[in-house]
Coordinates of C-alpha atoms in Angstrom, one line a residue:
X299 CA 0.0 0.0 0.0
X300 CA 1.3 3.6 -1.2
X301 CA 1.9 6.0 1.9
X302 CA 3.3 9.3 2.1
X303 CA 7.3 9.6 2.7
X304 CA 7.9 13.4 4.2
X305 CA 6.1 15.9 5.9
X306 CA 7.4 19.8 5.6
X307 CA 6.8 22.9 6.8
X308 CA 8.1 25.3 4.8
X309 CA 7.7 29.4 5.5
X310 CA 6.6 31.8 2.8
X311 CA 10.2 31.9 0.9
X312 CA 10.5 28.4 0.9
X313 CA 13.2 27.8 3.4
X314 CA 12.6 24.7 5.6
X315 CA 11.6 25.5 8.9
X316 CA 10.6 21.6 10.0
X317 CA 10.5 18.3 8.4
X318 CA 10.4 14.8 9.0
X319 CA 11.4 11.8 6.5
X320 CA 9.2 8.7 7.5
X321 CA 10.1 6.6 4.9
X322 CA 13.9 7.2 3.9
X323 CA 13.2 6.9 0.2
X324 CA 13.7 10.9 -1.0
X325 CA 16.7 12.6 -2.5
X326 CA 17.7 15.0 0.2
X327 CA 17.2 17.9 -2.4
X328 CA 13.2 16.5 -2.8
X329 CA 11.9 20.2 -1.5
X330 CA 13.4 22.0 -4.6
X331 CA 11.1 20.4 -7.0
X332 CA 8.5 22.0 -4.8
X333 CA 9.9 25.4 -4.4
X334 CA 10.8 25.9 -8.2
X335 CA 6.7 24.5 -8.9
X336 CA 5.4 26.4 -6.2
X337 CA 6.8 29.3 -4.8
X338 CA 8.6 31.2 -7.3
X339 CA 5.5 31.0 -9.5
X340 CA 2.6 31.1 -7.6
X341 CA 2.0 34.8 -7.9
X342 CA 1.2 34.1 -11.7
X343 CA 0.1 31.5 -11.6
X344 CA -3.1 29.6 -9.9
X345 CA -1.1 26.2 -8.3
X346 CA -3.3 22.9 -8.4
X347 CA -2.8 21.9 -4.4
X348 CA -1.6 17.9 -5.4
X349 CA 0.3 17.6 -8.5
X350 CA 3.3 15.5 -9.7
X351 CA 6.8 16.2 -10.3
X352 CA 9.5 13.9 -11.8
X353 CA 7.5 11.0 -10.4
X354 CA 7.3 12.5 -7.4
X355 CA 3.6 13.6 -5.5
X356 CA 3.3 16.5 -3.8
X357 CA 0.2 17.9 -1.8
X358 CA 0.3 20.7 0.3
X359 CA -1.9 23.4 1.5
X360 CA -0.9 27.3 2.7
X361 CA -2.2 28.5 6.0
X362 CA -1.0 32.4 7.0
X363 CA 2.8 32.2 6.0
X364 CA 3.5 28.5 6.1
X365 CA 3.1 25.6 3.9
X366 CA 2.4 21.9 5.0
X367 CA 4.0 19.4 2.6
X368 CA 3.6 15.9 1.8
X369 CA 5.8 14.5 0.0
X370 CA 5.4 10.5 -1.6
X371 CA 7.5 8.8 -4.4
X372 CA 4.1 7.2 -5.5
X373 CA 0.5 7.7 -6.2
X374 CA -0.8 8.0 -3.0
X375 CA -4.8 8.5 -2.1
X376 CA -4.8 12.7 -2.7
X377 CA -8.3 12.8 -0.3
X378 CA -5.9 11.0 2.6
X379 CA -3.2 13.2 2.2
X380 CA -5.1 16.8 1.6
X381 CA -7.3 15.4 4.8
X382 CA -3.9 14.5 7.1
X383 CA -2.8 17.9 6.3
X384 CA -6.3 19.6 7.3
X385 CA -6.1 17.2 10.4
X386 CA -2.3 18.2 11.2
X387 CA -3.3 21.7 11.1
X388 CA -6.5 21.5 13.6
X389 CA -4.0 19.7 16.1
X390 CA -1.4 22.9 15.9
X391 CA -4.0 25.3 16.0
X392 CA -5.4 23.5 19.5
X393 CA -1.9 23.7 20.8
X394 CA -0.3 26.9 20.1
X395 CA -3.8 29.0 18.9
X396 CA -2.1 30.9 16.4
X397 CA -0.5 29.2 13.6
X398 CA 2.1 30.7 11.9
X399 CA 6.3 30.7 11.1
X400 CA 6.8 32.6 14.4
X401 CA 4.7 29.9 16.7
X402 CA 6.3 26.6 14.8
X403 CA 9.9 27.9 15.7
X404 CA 9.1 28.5 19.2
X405 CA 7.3 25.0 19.3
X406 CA 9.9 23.1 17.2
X407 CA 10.1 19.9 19.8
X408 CA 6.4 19.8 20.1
X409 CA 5.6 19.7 15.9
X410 CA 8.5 16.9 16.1
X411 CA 6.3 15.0 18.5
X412 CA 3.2 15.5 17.2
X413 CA 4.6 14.7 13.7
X414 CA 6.0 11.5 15.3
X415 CA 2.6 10.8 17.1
X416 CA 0.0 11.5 14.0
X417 CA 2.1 9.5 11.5
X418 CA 4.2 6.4 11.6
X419 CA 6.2 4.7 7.8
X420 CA 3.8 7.5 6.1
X421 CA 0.5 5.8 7.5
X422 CA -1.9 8.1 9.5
X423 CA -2.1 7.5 13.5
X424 CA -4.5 9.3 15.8
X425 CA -5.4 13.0 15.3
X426 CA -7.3 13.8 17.5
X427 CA -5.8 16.9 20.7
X428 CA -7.4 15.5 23.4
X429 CA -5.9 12.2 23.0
X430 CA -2.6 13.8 21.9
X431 CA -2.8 15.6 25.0
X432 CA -2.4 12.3 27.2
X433 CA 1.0 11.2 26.5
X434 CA 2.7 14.5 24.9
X435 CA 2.8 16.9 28.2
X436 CA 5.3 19.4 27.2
X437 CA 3.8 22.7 27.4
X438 CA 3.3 24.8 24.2
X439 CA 4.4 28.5 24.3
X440 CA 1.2 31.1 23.1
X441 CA 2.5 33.7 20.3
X442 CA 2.3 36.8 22.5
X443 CA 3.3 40.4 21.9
X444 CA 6.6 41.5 22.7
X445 CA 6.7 43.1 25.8
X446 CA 10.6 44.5 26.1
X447 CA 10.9 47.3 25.8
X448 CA 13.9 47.9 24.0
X449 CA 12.1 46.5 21.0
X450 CA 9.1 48.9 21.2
X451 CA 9.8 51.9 18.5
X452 CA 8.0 54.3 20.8
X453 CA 10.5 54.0 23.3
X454 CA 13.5 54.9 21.3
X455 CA 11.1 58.1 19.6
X456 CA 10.3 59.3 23.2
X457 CA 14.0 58.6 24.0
X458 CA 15.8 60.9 21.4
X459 CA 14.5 63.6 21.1
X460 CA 16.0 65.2 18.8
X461 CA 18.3 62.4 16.5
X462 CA 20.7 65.6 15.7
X463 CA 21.8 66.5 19.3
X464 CA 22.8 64.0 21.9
X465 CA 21.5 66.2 24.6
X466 CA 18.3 65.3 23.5
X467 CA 18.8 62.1 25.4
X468 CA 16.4 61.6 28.4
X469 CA 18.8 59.8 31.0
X470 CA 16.4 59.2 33.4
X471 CA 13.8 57.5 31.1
X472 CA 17.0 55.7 29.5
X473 CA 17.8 53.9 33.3
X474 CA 14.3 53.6 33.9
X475 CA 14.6 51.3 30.1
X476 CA 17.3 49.7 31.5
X477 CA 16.2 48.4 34.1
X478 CA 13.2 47.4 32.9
X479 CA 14.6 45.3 29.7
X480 CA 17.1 43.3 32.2
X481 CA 14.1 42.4 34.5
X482 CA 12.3 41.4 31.2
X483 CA 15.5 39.1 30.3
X484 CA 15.2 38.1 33.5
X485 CA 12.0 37.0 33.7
X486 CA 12.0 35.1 30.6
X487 CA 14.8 33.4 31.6
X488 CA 13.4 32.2 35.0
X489 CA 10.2 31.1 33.1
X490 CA 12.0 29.3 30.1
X491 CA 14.1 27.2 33.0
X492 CA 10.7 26.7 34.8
X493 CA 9.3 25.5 32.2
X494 CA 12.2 23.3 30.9
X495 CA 12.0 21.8 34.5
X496 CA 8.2 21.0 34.1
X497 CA 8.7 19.1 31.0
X498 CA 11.2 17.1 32.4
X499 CA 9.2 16.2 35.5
X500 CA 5.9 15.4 33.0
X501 CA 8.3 13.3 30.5
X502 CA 8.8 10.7 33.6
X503 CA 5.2 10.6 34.1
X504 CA 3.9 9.8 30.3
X505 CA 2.1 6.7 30.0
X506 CA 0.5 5.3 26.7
X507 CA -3.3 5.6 27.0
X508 CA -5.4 2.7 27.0
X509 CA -8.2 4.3 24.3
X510 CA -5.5 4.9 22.1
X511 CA -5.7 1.5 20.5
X512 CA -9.8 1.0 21.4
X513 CA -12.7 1.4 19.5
X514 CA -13.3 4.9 21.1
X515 CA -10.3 7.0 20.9
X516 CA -11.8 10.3 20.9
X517 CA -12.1 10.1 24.3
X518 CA -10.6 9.2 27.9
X519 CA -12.3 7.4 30.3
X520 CA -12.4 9.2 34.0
X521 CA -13.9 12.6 33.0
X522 CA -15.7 13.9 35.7
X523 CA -17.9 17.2 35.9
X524 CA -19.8 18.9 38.7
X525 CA -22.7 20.4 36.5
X526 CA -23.1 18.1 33.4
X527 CA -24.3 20.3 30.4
X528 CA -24.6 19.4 26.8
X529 CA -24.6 22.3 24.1
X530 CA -26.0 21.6 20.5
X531 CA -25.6 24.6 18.0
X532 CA -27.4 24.5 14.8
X533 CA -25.3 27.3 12.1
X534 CA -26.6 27.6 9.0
X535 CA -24.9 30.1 6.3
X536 CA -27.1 31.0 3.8
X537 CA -24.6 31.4 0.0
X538 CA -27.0 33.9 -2.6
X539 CA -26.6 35.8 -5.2
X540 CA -29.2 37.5 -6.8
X541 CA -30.0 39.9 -10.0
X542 CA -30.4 43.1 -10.3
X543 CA -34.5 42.3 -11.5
X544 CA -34.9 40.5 -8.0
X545 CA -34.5 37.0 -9.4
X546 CA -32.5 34.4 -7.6
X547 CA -29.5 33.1 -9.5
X548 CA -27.4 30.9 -7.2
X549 CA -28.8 30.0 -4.0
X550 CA -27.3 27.5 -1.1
X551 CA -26.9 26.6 2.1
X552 CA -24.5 25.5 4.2
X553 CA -25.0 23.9 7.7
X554 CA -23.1 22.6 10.4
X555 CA -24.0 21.0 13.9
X556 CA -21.6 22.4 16.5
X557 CA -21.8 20.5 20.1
X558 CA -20.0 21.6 23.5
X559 CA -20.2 18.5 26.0
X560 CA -19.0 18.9 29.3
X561 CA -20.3 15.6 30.7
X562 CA -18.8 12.7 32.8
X563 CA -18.1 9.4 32.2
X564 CA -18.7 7.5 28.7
X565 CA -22.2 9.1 28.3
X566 CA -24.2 7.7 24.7
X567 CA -26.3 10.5 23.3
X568 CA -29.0 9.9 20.8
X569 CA -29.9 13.2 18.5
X570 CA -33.2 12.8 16.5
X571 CA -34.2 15.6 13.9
X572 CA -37.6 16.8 12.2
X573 CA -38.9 14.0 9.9
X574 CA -38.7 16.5 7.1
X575 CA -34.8 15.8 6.7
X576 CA -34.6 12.4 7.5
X577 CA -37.1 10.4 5.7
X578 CA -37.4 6.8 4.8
X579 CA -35.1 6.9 2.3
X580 CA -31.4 5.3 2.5
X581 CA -28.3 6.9 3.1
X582 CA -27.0 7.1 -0.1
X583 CA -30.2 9.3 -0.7
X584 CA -28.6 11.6 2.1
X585 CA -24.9 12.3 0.2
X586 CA -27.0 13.0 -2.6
X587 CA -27.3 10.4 -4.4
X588 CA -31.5 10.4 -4.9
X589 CA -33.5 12.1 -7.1
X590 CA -34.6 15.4 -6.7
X591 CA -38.2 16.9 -5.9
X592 CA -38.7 13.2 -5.4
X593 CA -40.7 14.2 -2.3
X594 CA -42.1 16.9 -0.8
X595 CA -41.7 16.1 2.6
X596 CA -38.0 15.5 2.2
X597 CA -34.6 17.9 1.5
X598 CA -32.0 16.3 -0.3
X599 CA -28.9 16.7 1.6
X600 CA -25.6 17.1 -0.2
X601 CA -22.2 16.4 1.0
X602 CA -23.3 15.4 4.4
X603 CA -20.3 14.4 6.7
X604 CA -20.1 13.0 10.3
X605 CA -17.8 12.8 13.2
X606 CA -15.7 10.0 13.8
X607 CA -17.9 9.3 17.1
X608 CA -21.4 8.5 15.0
X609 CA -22.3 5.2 14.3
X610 CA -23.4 5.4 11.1
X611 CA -24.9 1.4 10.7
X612 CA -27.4 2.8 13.7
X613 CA -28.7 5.7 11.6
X614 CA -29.0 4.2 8.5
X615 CA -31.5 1.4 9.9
X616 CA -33.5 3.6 12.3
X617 CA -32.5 7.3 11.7
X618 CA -31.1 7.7 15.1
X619 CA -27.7 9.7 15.3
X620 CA -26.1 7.9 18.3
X621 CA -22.8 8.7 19.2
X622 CA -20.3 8.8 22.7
X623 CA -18.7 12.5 22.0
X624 CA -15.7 14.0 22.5
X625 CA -15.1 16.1 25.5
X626 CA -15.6 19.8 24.8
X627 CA -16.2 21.5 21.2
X628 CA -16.6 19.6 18.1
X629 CA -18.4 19.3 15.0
X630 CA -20.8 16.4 15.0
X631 CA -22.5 16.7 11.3
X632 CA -21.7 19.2 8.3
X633 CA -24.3 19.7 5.4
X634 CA -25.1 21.1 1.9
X635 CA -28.3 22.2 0.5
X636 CA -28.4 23.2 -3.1
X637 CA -32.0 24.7 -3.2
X638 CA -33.7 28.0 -4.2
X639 CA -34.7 30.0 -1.8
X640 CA -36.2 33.5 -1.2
X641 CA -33.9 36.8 -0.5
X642 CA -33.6 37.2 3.8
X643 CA -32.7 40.8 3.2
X644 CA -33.0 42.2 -0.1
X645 CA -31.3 45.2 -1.2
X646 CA -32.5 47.7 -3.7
X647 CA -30.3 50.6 -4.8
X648 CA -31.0 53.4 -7.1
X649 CA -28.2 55.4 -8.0
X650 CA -28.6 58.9 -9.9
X651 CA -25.4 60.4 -11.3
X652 CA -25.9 64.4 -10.9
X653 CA -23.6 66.0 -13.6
X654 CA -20.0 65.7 -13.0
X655 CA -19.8 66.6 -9.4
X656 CA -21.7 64.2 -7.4
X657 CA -23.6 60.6 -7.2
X658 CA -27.0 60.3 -5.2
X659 CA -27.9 56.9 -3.5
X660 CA -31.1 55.8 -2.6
X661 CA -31.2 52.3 -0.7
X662 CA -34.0 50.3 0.5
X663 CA -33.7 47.2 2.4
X664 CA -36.6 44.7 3.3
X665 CA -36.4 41.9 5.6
X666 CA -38.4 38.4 3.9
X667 CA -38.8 36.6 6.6
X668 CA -41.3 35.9 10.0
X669 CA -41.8 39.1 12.0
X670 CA -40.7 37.1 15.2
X671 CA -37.8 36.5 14.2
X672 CA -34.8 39.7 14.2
X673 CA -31.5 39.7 12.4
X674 CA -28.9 41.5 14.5
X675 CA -25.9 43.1 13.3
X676 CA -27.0 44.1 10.0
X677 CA -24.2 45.5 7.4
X678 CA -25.0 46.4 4.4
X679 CA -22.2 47.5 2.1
X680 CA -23.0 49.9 -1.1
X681 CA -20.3 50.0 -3.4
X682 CA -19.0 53.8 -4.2
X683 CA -16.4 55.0 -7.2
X684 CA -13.2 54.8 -6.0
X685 CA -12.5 58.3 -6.6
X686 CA -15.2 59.4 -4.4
X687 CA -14.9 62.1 -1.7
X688 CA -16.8 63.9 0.5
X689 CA -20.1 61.1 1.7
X690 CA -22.7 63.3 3.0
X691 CA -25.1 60.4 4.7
X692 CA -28.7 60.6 5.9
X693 CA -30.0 57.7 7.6
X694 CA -33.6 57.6 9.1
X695 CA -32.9 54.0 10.8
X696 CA -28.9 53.0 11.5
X697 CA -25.7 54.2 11.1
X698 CA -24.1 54.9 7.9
X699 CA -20.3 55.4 7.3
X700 CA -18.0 55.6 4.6
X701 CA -15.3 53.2 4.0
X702 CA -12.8 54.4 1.5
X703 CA -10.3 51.4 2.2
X704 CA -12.9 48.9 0.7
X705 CA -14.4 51.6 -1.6
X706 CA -18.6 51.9 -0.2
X707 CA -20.5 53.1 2.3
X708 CA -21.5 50.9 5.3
X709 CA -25.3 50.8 6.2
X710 CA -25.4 49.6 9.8
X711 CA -28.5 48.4 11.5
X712 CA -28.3 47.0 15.2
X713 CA -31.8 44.9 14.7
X714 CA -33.6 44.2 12.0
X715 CA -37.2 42.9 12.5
X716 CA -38.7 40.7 10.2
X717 CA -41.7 42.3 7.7
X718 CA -40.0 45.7 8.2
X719 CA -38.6 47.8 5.5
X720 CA -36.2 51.1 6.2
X721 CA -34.7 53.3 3.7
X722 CA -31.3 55.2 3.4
X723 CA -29.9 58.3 1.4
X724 CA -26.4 59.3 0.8
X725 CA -24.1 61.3 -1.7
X726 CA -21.0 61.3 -2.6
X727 CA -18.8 64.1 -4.5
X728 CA -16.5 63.3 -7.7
X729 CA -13.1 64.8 -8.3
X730 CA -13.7 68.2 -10.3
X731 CA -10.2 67.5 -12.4
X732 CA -8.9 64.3 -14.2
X733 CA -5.9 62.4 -13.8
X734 CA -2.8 62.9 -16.3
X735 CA -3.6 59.6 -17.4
X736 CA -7.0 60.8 -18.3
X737 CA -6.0 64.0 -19.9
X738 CA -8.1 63.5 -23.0
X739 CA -11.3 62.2 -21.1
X740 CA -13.8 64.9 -20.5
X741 CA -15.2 65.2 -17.1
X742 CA -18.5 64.1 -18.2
X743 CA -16.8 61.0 -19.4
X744 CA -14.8 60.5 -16.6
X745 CA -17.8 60.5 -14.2
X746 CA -19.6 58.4 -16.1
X747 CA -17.0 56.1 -16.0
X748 CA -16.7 56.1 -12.4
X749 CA -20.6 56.0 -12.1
X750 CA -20.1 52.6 -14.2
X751 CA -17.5 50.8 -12.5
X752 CA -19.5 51.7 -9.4
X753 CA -22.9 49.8 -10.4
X754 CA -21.3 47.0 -11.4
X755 CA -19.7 46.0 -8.0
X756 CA -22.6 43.7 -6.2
X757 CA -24.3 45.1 -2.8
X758 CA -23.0 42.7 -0.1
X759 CA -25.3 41.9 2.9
X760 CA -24.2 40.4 6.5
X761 CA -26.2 39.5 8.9
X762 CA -26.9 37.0 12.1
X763 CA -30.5 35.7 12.5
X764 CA -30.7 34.3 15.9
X765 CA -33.7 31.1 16.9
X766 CA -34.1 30.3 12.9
X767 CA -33.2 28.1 10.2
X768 CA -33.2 28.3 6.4
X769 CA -34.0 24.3 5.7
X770 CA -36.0 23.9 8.4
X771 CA -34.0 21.7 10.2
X772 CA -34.9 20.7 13.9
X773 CA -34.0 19.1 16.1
X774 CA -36.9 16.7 18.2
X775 CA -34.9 15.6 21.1
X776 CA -31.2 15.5 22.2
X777 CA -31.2 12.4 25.4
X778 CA -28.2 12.0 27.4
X779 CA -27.5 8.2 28.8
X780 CA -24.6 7.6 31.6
X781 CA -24.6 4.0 33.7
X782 CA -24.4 5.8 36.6
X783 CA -27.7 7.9 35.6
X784 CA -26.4 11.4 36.7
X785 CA -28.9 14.4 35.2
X786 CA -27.6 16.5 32.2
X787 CA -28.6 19.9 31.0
X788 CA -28.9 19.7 26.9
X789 CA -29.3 23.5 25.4
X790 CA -30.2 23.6 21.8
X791 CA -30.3 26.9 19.9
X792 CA -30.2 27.7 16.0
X793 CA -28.4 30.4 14.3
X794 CA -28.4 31.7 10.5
X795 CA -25.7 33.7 8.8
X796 CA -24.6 35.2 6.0
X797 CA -22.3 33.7 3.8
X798 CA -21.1 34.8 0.5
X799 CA -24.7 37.2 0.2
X800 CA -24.5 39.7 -3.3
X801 CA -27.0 41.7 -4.9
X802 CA -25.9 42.9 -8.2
X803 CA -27.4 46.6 -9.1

């Protein structure tokens, strides 16, 4: 069986910051291929993610200013590898928070364990923290803001005075700078040999966990919690674009079930939802494999994906999702919808181009759906020439600002109440002269043109909708089962966001 043979992490330039060779079976010179591919192009060029080089498979993925590399000398499974990678990053991102060149350098022993831990020969091995967490002790070090002084730029302003005369030099603050920057050393010093000491004392005290080779890895057994609370999250993100004549032209949505369990024991939890998702029809039906509009009681699904923890024979037979989570946050089930559905918040701008001088806006926004229900941080961004200057705004309802680093003016509206429709004016003034460039463009032209460009930017729309779904998921009942039949607190709410949301004008 074809396995991976290297893992990298490589910074933005290319240089190698940390890898480890599994396998044995690369030329040492094996990350060049990748950098010459890569790197040196991939400004001009849009880079497929796995390709092959010489007879050589690469996959990788960017994140910030790194890149994780796998490397394999054969075909390997592209899914496995693009998935390890994914899987390798969530692990990071649970140790040190923030993942980037600065935090893998200052973690360097840690990656090498982990690496050592999630892989073995190129075959994947456990990624999940928590477990991680049992048997690789050594504390991680948090990117934090550098707090000597001597490498704060203020200080050395407020320090010379005047960089032409020496007597501008405050002596006092310069002792006080001192002082401070040797009891910063200081400290980190003391903390670095503290913590050196700790890991030590933790190495002697590793032991291999005993769910690391059982059915359940995902989690340990002796978890105990005063209160026992179970928190289910329903987020749905609602994908739409729609025309300037109201129509919808691409519509989805996007949902994920996000749980927080802080429950003792090995508790089994059973999640039913509303019949109208989960029908009698098999599973395949649920990836997407059915027909569509074969039922009007039922939404086909697309791309539906599970946790590790669910047993999926169970819901397939009796359309139960059962499952013994993980302890604190995860993502028990991910889901598509590809259906049409009506605008939340639609958007209707009228722009008027006055002579040469100035642009008039008239927005209107309408909220589509139940009046019980309230969106809450409403945005609603209207694009604006880039040449634009002086906004005069006149909102009735909200806040309006300009925003000349992304070009539009930013329609703000605390709550929005379903059924309701609010208004909005604004203008905005056009440079009186034209560029050198422009020399032989009229004014007249020129503002048309910015007019133009203007319109045909899309209106973007943001929003949070708090106690509502698009699909019409529910859920019926979330029951929490321990041996020892302790009580347990399940909380269920549902949320629905804007995802990529565009009207075009």
């Amino acid at each position: 069986m074809s396995a991976p043979s290297a893992y990298y992490i490589l910074d933005s330039k290319g240089k190698n910051i940390i890898h480890r060779d599994y396998r044995g079976n690369l030329p040492k010179n094996i990350i060049d291929k990748f950098i010459k591919r890569v790197i040196k192009v991939e400004e001009e060029e849009n880079i497929q993610p796995v390709f092959e080089e010489d007879g050589y498979s690469f996959c990788f993925i960017r994140h910030k200013d790194i890149y994780l590399v796998l490397i394999s000398n054969c075909n390997c499974n592209a899914m496995e590898m693009i998935c390890f990678l994914f899987s390798t990053l969530s692990v990071f991102e649970h140790y040190f928070k923030e993942v980037e060149e600065e935090s893998i350098k200052d973690n360097f022993v840690v990656v090498y364990e982990l690496l050592d831990e999630m892989m073995d020969f190129g075959y994947p091995q456990s990624t999940e923290p928590n477990l991680l967490k049992e048997f690789i002790k050594n504390e991680s070090n948090i990117l934090q803001k550098n707090l000597n002084p001597f490498l704060d730029i203020n200080f050395w302003n407020e320090l010379f005075k005047d960089n032409n005369n020496v007597s501008g030099i405050n002596i006092n603050q310069l002792a006080q700078g001192l002082q401070e920057g040797i009891q910063h050393s200081f400290s980190n010093l003391m903390s670095s040999i503290k913590q050196d000491t700790k890991i030590e004392d933790n190495s002697n005290k590793v032991t291999i966990p005993r769910n690391f080779t059982q059915t359940i890895s995902w989690r340990k057994e002796g978890i105990i919690y005063k209160k026992n609370e179970c928190f289910l999250d329903v987020v749905e993100s609602v994908n739409l674009l729609i025309s300037n004549a109201g129509t919808t032209l691409r519509s989805e949505i996007v949902g994920t079930l996000k749980m927080r369990c802080y429950l003792s024991g090995m508790p089994e939890l059973k999640l039913g939802l509303n019949d109208k998702v989960f029908n009698n029809e098999n599973l395949n039906t649920m990836v997407g494999k059915g027909k569509k509009g074969s039922s009007s009681s039922g939404v086909d699904l697309e791309d539906v994906k599970f946790h590790q923890c669910v047993r999926l024979n169970r819901f397939e037979n009796e359309r139960i999702i059962s499952f013994v989570p993980p302890d604190g946050d995860f993502d028990l089930m991910s889901y598509r919808l590809s259906t049409r559905i009506k605008p939340l918040i639609h958007v209707e701008v009228i722009s008027i181009l006055h002579g040469t001088s100035r642009i008039e806006l008239n927005v209107k926004a309408k909220s589509n759906f139940k009046k019980k229900s309230i969106a809450n941080n409403v945005k609603i961004f209207i694009p604006v020439p880039k040449d634009a200057d002086s906004p005069k705004i006149n909102s009735l309802f909200g806040n309006g600002e300009y925003s000349p680093e992304d070009d539009c003016i930013i329609w703000s509206i605390k709550n929005f109440p379903g059924g309701k429709e609010y208004s909005f004016h604004a203008e905005v003034g056009l440079p009186t002269i034209t560029s050198f460039e422009d020399e032989n463009t009229s004014l007249e032209q020129a503002a048309k043109k910015s007019h133009l460009s203007a319109k045909k930017r899309p209106v973007r729309v943001s929003f949070e909708i708090p106690y509502f779904t698009v699909s019409g998921l529910q859920v019926r009942y979330l029951k929490i089962m321990d041996k020892s039949g302790y009580q347990a607190l399940p909380w269920v709410r549902y949320i629905t966001t804007s995802g990529i949301y565009e009207i075009r004008q």
